[in-house]
């Protein structure tokens, strides 16, 4: 097994907490990422809200609230994207300033002790405490708490506790809303630079124009607009201080706040609670953001009542999604942290949002990728199919843009973008976005899988078929026939393994393209029989013709899939077996990560893989491949993979478990689960690998648990690594929720609610009525 | 034969002149390119020096006088070039303003008649005349003449003749030197935009900082520096008016000049002559540009004496290089215009200059490419080997930079850049510059060919071997061994056919790599025997070891060269025969040029070629391939080529002539020769295809003339197209100069000077003493 990357452990291990004991300024950006909070609507990094003059990234982002940045190329070719959508750094709604005896608190300059920063994953709160040792000799204990209401997601909350340890006296406070944030990535992403940002030559890193602001009694409100897209974001706050306090309004450029003085008594803690509402998105429906924001600002929710609904909602999510592991606190923490990231990133509140590929970072600029379909949507499907459905609806809403992307790339039909927040390609990395046609394949997979697992024909016959037809049309236009072999394939593409740039017949893409052509035609035939009205609608909307679908089937029947007959290994793309070999066991550690240490173009000359895309198929379509094929392909590709994609280890863990390689499965899971907490990739400073973390859920459930979903019955093949006492997870499947608990002795499957479910366990189909208990042989 | 492009004829046909009769403002940029003058040191487009407010590109450039522009990418990967050298628009030394009765002459607003703009290729002068019909009713005839002294190349000259046709009176004049020129391409090159320039978001298009200026009597001087490289350019002028005239100094931002009044009498022409000296380049040797410029400004050359030496030098160049064609004035003009471009671009004055790929344009920013070695240097070799040698020395001087390029791209040894003015890659188009490793191959070819044709061992054993050794080292590092077939090749490259981006084993590159490994080893062995001191020097300078050269030979012996045994067609790269076919005869004309009309990434999915790089080998190494192979390969690749490279038609013409396809050879020559004059590519507005034009010389000499140079004796196989009465050219070969005149009846080969030369004509070797006359059978 090849795993060159090493962990960089820093945070304390605890099953429900992530703890930083003591502060290391060199790791501030990493900690800010780790202590990110989000609630699908908004997201804040774990920054110091009282101001911090050391190196940090004060980041506050809103899912899908995008602006554009100009994309520049040394040489602009036809079809290159000229502007890219990006989610800019928005309002710092936690803004606070604290002054004692003329000294302003700033952990980069102030003396302090007993520092501790903790995320409690159970209720998604971040607390930070320390004792400020002011120059005057006074010692003030502070505890900052914040949470982002996951129930009423426009609400953000802050609490600060002040406790003078050796004095009585006054402190001066400012609390506010600050749009003067800097979007570091504005100049583009530079792999060479440690911070990932390329600020050089970027005149203005702030993306906001001040619109209006207001104070009305205890309510402070401000609104600003994005520079290019003119999208308004309304932000307001109130303070609860538990006492009458005179507040002076502080207004500045893109800022509103209040200044006041707080009298403190020795050893008597005082709390300041801040209730913030951040609202946007009304304009499209003609309503006024400011008006709606002001109405929302009248919400009766206080800090405490908001916390109550927030914590209760988190409990419900954990009930659905938590994985409990006994006997392995480090993995328990890592796995839970991954689920935590997923839920913060997206929990299905809105079908106009998606899973941001990086959470609490700017590098991927708020974009979503194939990760959504291949990792996240698959996981949500077993938590609550309604969430999975919303992610398909998100794509459906962007079908018009996908059709425009087709035009840009010279084909008819829908070409879903590689990395997007606007529905069009927003990355401008043409060698990726214009060559990676597999986003269409991923969306096909998600629709097929959703319909297959849920049996829901409504989505399939309406939005699903429309997407499928337009994607097939696009794929037909993108492919070509070989004059030499007479077969069909996709030429000049990049597969998800991005270490081979412009290849022919990427096996993963070809197989999924083949399945897409066949499934779409099959669904259409089924609809003609069973849902003629829907069929007519689909045909009239898309203009699909019988000769078109016949041609798709001919393409599917002649799709090139190269397989070495002697070994059973599928060739990743034409000529892959021919590529010069790199012995990864002899690759010096200082060359890792390859992206940072190798000249870009050198990467593509060898058989080394970023991630082995073909192996995904062994997992998605488990029954299509024999055990021997799985073993041969896994062993062949695993030995050639450097896992420079954060998605790769989880997949390997799943397949290793199936092949009985439990040690490897465990090691890959360890890596995947602790990817951010132990900063395996040395880039957690740039944000959390939030979509890859959905793969960690799968590493346990589909890996050790052996969940497979391509057969007609749900399949489990539970195994347990020697390090664990037991593990348990819950699945939603066809109107029922079941709990699976795996111990060293065996497996319990229990019906939590809903009608009895058939589950194939260890090769035998059982009906799970109340509980099925099987003992390991 | 496939030739989709069509001519757009506009200029009058004449054997020595290029004539624009009447002015078409819509074609001004095309005409400015066509009427470009240059003398290797400097270059000016045929712009209107009196000021013109219509669309135009007032362009003045200096070979190798470069600055940097920042290169931006949406996503910057490791090794990407951060700044690119470029030759910015420099001083407008022809600056003139003419005022009559308060009306300023501006052909965009003024009324005029009898417009005519003419380049005389014989003496490289541009004249422009018209009658200005002023608003006051006065008619003033003007004739502007300019030339760039090709002997004393720092000298530029302007003459303006004023003749009042219906009045006597005064005109007001300003003459000056203006550094306020705009470098349109500063923002990068955009294939989508008609003008080729991408000025969007470029704050400052001017690249100059004013340094100093001075008036001393009749001498006006100014010096400015490039913004980033701090390179000084000195410019001075004097006027000859033939009468005492009071001149007022006009100073402005980056400008110096003089204003004066000229009294005119009806029908009496008055001339103003301007002598300019443009000097730069002293700083590197520690001298002071201003001081040297001021010394140069004391030159006794007047307009007339400068013209004399200029015209005499041009006569000498034409004597060496002119091709005379009887019976076909259009092709005669085109062929001559091509030779004219070549000589203006480079004539071997300095080994620190090179052949700019585009002359009088900004799109390729003053860079040189493989064109220099493959087209230009080959031509100069038969004109004067000293010129060819200087082009090799140019590369030698940039060997340190080529070694640094190797480091940037992760290999040892010298990696010569794809497009350059600084010795490093300046294009920033990484998919070209970092994948096209064939510049090394081109330089190997030029050294081998130079040594083979001239027999000069001095260059070979000194600079030549050092370049070769370092290039072999680089190529060895760039290549790899196939685990499947056990052979060696170059993976992940782009061949000169840029319609296939990242391919394995581009046949052209592999064959040249193989020859480079073998030739270098051979030369080294020869040196050990014949020049042991030089051998020791080469070994100690480069550190080359016997095991290294053994490995190179092993690579050469196992180099992959794919050839279809049934047809004899060499496969352009691995998998090329497999690529989906495009029937070019059915390609709609509106899709041409492909680069402008197809999405960039679509180009790479088919078997269509920009230019068939393999076919070059049939020409360079004629004796390596049988007639049948040549025919099979030519016919196969020609049918798949769209000639989107300006170099392609000339090569096709050469091979078609060899294969007896005289109609095709003629048609390709017509295209190649009139490429700019008839604007076949619709991009002459962006500058002249000056290096491709060297291929036109070869189309006649190696095409119809059948010159081949890879055997030990010079080979001629003269044919004549039915359209021609005769054609003649001259060749320098091994200390002798011969003239070849081909008529319908036969061929005369005459010794002009030097010892007798052996020439193989029509398969028989003859010694050309005084004259050999052969009659066609």
Coordinates of C-alpha atoms in Angstrom, one line a residue, chain A residues 318-498:
Chain A
X318 CA -26.8 13.4 14.2
X319 CA -29.6 10.8 14.8
X320 CA -29.7 10.3 11.1
X321 CA -26.1 10.5 10.2
X322 CA -23.8 9.8 13.1
X323 CA -21.4 6.9 12.9
X324 CA -20.4 5.6 16.4
X325 CA -17.1 3.8 16.7
X326 CA -16.1 2.1 19.9
X327 CA -12.4 1.6 20.8
X328 CA -10.8 4.1 18.5
X329 CA -11.2 7.7 19.7
X330 CA -9.0 9.2 17.0
X331 CA -10.9 7.7 14.1
X332 CA -14.1 8.4 15.9
X333 CA -13.2 12.1 16.1
X334 CA -12.1 12.2 12.5
X335 CA -15.2 10.4 11.1
X336 CA -17.4 12.6 13.1
X337 CA -15.6 15.7 12.0
X338 CA -16.2 14.6 8.4
X339 CA -19.9 14.1 9.0
X340 CA -20.0 17.5 10.8
X341 CA -18.4 19.2 7.8
X342 CA -20.9 17.6 5.4
X343 CA -23.9 18.7 7.5
X344 CA -22.6 22.2 7.9
X345 CA -21.9 22.5 4.2
X346 CA -25.3 21.2 3.0
X347 CA -28.3 19.7 4.7
X348 CA -30.9 20.2 2.0
X349 CA -32.6 23.4 3.1
X350 CA -32.6 24.8 -0.4
X351 CA -32.3 23.3 -3.9
X352 CA -30.7 26.6 -5.0
X353 CA -27.6 25.7 -3.0
X354 CA -25.0 23.0 -3.3
X355 CA -22.0 21.4 -1.6
X356 CA -19.1 23.8 -1.7
X357 CA -16.0 21.8 -2.6
X358 CA -14.0 23.6 0.1
X359 CA -15.7 24.9 3.2
X360 CA -14.3 28.0 4.9
X361 CA -11.7 28.6 2.3
X362 CA -11.3 30.7 -0.9
X363 CA -9.2 28.5 -3.1
X364 CA -12.1 26.8 -4.8
X365 CA -14.1 30.1 -4.7
X366 CA -17.4 28.5 -3.5
X367 CA -17.6 26.2 -6.5
X368 CA -19.1 22.7 -6.6
X369 CA -17.7 19.9 -8.7
X370 CA -18.5 16.2 -9.5
X371 CA -17.9 15.6 -5.8
X372 CA -21.4 16.6 -5.2
X373 CA -22.9 13.8 -7.2
X374 CA -20.2 11.1 -6.6
X375 CA -19.7 11.6 -2.9
X376 CA -22.2 13.9 -1.2
X377 CA -25.4 13.1 -3.0
X378 CA -24.8 9.4 -2.5
X379 CA -24.4 9.9 1.2
X380 CA -27.5 12.1 1.7
X381 CA -29.5 9.6 -0.2
X382 CA -29.3 7.2 2.8
X383 CA -29.8 9.9 5.3
X384 CA -32.9 11.5 3.6
X385 CA -33.7 11.1 -0.1
X386 CA -35.3 14.5 -0.1
X387 CA -31.8 16.1 0.4
X388 CA -30.4 14.0 -2.5
X389 CA -33.3 15.1 -4.6
X390 CA -32.7 18.7 -4.0
X391 CA -29.1 18.3 -5.3
X392 CA -30.6 16.9 -8.6
X393 CA -33.0 19.8 -8.7
X394 CA -30.1 22.2 -8.3
X395 CA -28.7 20.8 -11.6
X396 CA -32.1 21.0 -13.2
X397 CA -32.4 24.7 -12.5
X398 CA -29.0 25.2 -14.2
X399 CA -30.0 23.2 -17.3
X400 CA -30.3 26.4 -19.4
X401 CA -26.7 27.3 -18.5
X402 CA -25.6 23.8 -19.2
X403 CA -27.1 24.1 -22.7
X404 CA -25.1 27.4 -23.1
X405 CA -22.0 25.6 -22.0
X406 CA -22.6 23.1 -24.8
X407 CA -22.7 26.0 -27.3
X408 CA -19.5 27.4 -25.9
X409 CA -17.8 24.0 -26.4
X410 CA -19.2 23.4 -29.8
X411 CA -21.9 20.8 -29.2
X412 CA -25.6 20.5 -28.8
X413 CA -27.2 19.4 -25.6
X414 CA -26.2 20.0 -22.0
X415 CA -22.6 20.2 -20.9
X416 CA -22.6 20.6 -17.2
X417 CA -19.7 22.6 -16.0
X418 CA -16.7 21.2 -14.2
X419 CA -16.5 23.7 -11.4
X420 CA -19.3 26.1 -10.9
X421 CA -21.3 28.4 -8.8
X422 CA -23.1 30.3 -11.7
X423 CA -24.1 27.2 -13.6
X424 CA -21.4 27.9 -16.2
X425 CA -17.8 27.0 -15.8
X426 CA -16.2 29.4 -13.4
X427 CA -12.7 28.1 -13.0
X428 CA -11.2 29.2 -16.2
X429 CA -8.7 26.4 -15.9
X430 CA -9.7 25.3 -19.5
X431 CA -7.5 22.2 -19.4
X432 CA -9.7 21.0 -16.7
X433 CA -13.1 22.6 -17.2
X434 CA -13.2 22.1 -21.0
X435 CA -11.7 18.6 -21.1
X436 CA -13.3 17.0 -18.1
X437 CA -16.6 16.0 -19.6
X438 CA -17.3 13.6 -16.8
X439 CA -19.5 16.0 -14.8
X440 CA -22.3 14.9 -17.2
X441 CA -21.4 11.3 -16.3
X442 CA -21.6 12.1 -12.6
X443 CA -25.1 13.6 -13.0
X444 CA -26.3 10.6 -14.9
X445 CA -25.0 8.4 -12.1
X446 CA -26.8 10.5 -9.5
X447 CA -30.1 10.4 -11.3
X448 CA -29.8 6.7 -12.0
X449 CA -28.8 5.9 -8.5
X450 CA -31.4 8.1 -6.9
X451 CA -34.2 6.5 -9.0
X452 CA -32.7 3.0 -8.5
X453 CA -32.5 3.3 -4.7
X454 CA -35.7 5.3 -4.0
X455 CA -37.9 4.0 -6.8
X456 CA -39.1 7.6 -7.3
X457 CA -40.3 7.9 -10.9
X458 CA -41.7 11.4 -10.5
X459 CA -38.3 13.1 -10.5
X460 CA -37.1 10.7 -13.2
X461 CA -39.9 11.2 -15.6
X462 CA -39.9 15.0 -15.2
X463 CA -36.7 16.8 -14.6
X464 CA -34.5 13.6 -14.7
X465 CA -35.3 12.6 -18.2
X466 CA -34.9 16.1 -19.5
X467 CA -31.5 16.4 -18.0
X468 CA -30.6 12.9 -19.3
X469 CA -31.7 13.5 -22.8
X470 CA -29.8 16.8 -23.1
X471 CA -26.7 15.2 -21.6
X472 CA -26.9 12.3 -24.0
X473 CA -27.2 14.7 -26.9
X474 CA -24.1 16.5 -25.7
X475 CA -22.1 13.3 -25.1
X476 CA -23.0 12.1 -28.6
X477 CA -21.6 15.3 -30.0
X478 CA -18.5 15.2 -28.0
X479 CA -17.5 11.6 -28.9
X480 CA -16.3 10.2 -32.2
X481 CA -15.8 7.1 -34.2
X482 CA -12.4 5.6 -34.7
X483 CA -11.6 5.1 -38.4
X484 CA -9.1 2.4 -37.4
X485 CA -11.2 0.2 -35.1
X486 CA -14.7 1.3 -36.0
X487 CA -15.7 1.8 -32.4
X488 CA -17.0 4.9 -30.5
X489 CA -15.3 6.8 -27.7
X490 CA -14.5 10.2 -26.2
X491 CA -11.3 11.7 -27.5
X492 CA -9.3 14.5 -26.1
X493 CA -10.7 14.4 -22.6
X494 CA -9.4 14.5 -19.0
X495 CA -10.7 11.9 -16.6
X496 CA -11.2 12.5 -12.9
X497 CA -7.6 11.3 -12.6
X498 CA -6.2 14.7 -13.5

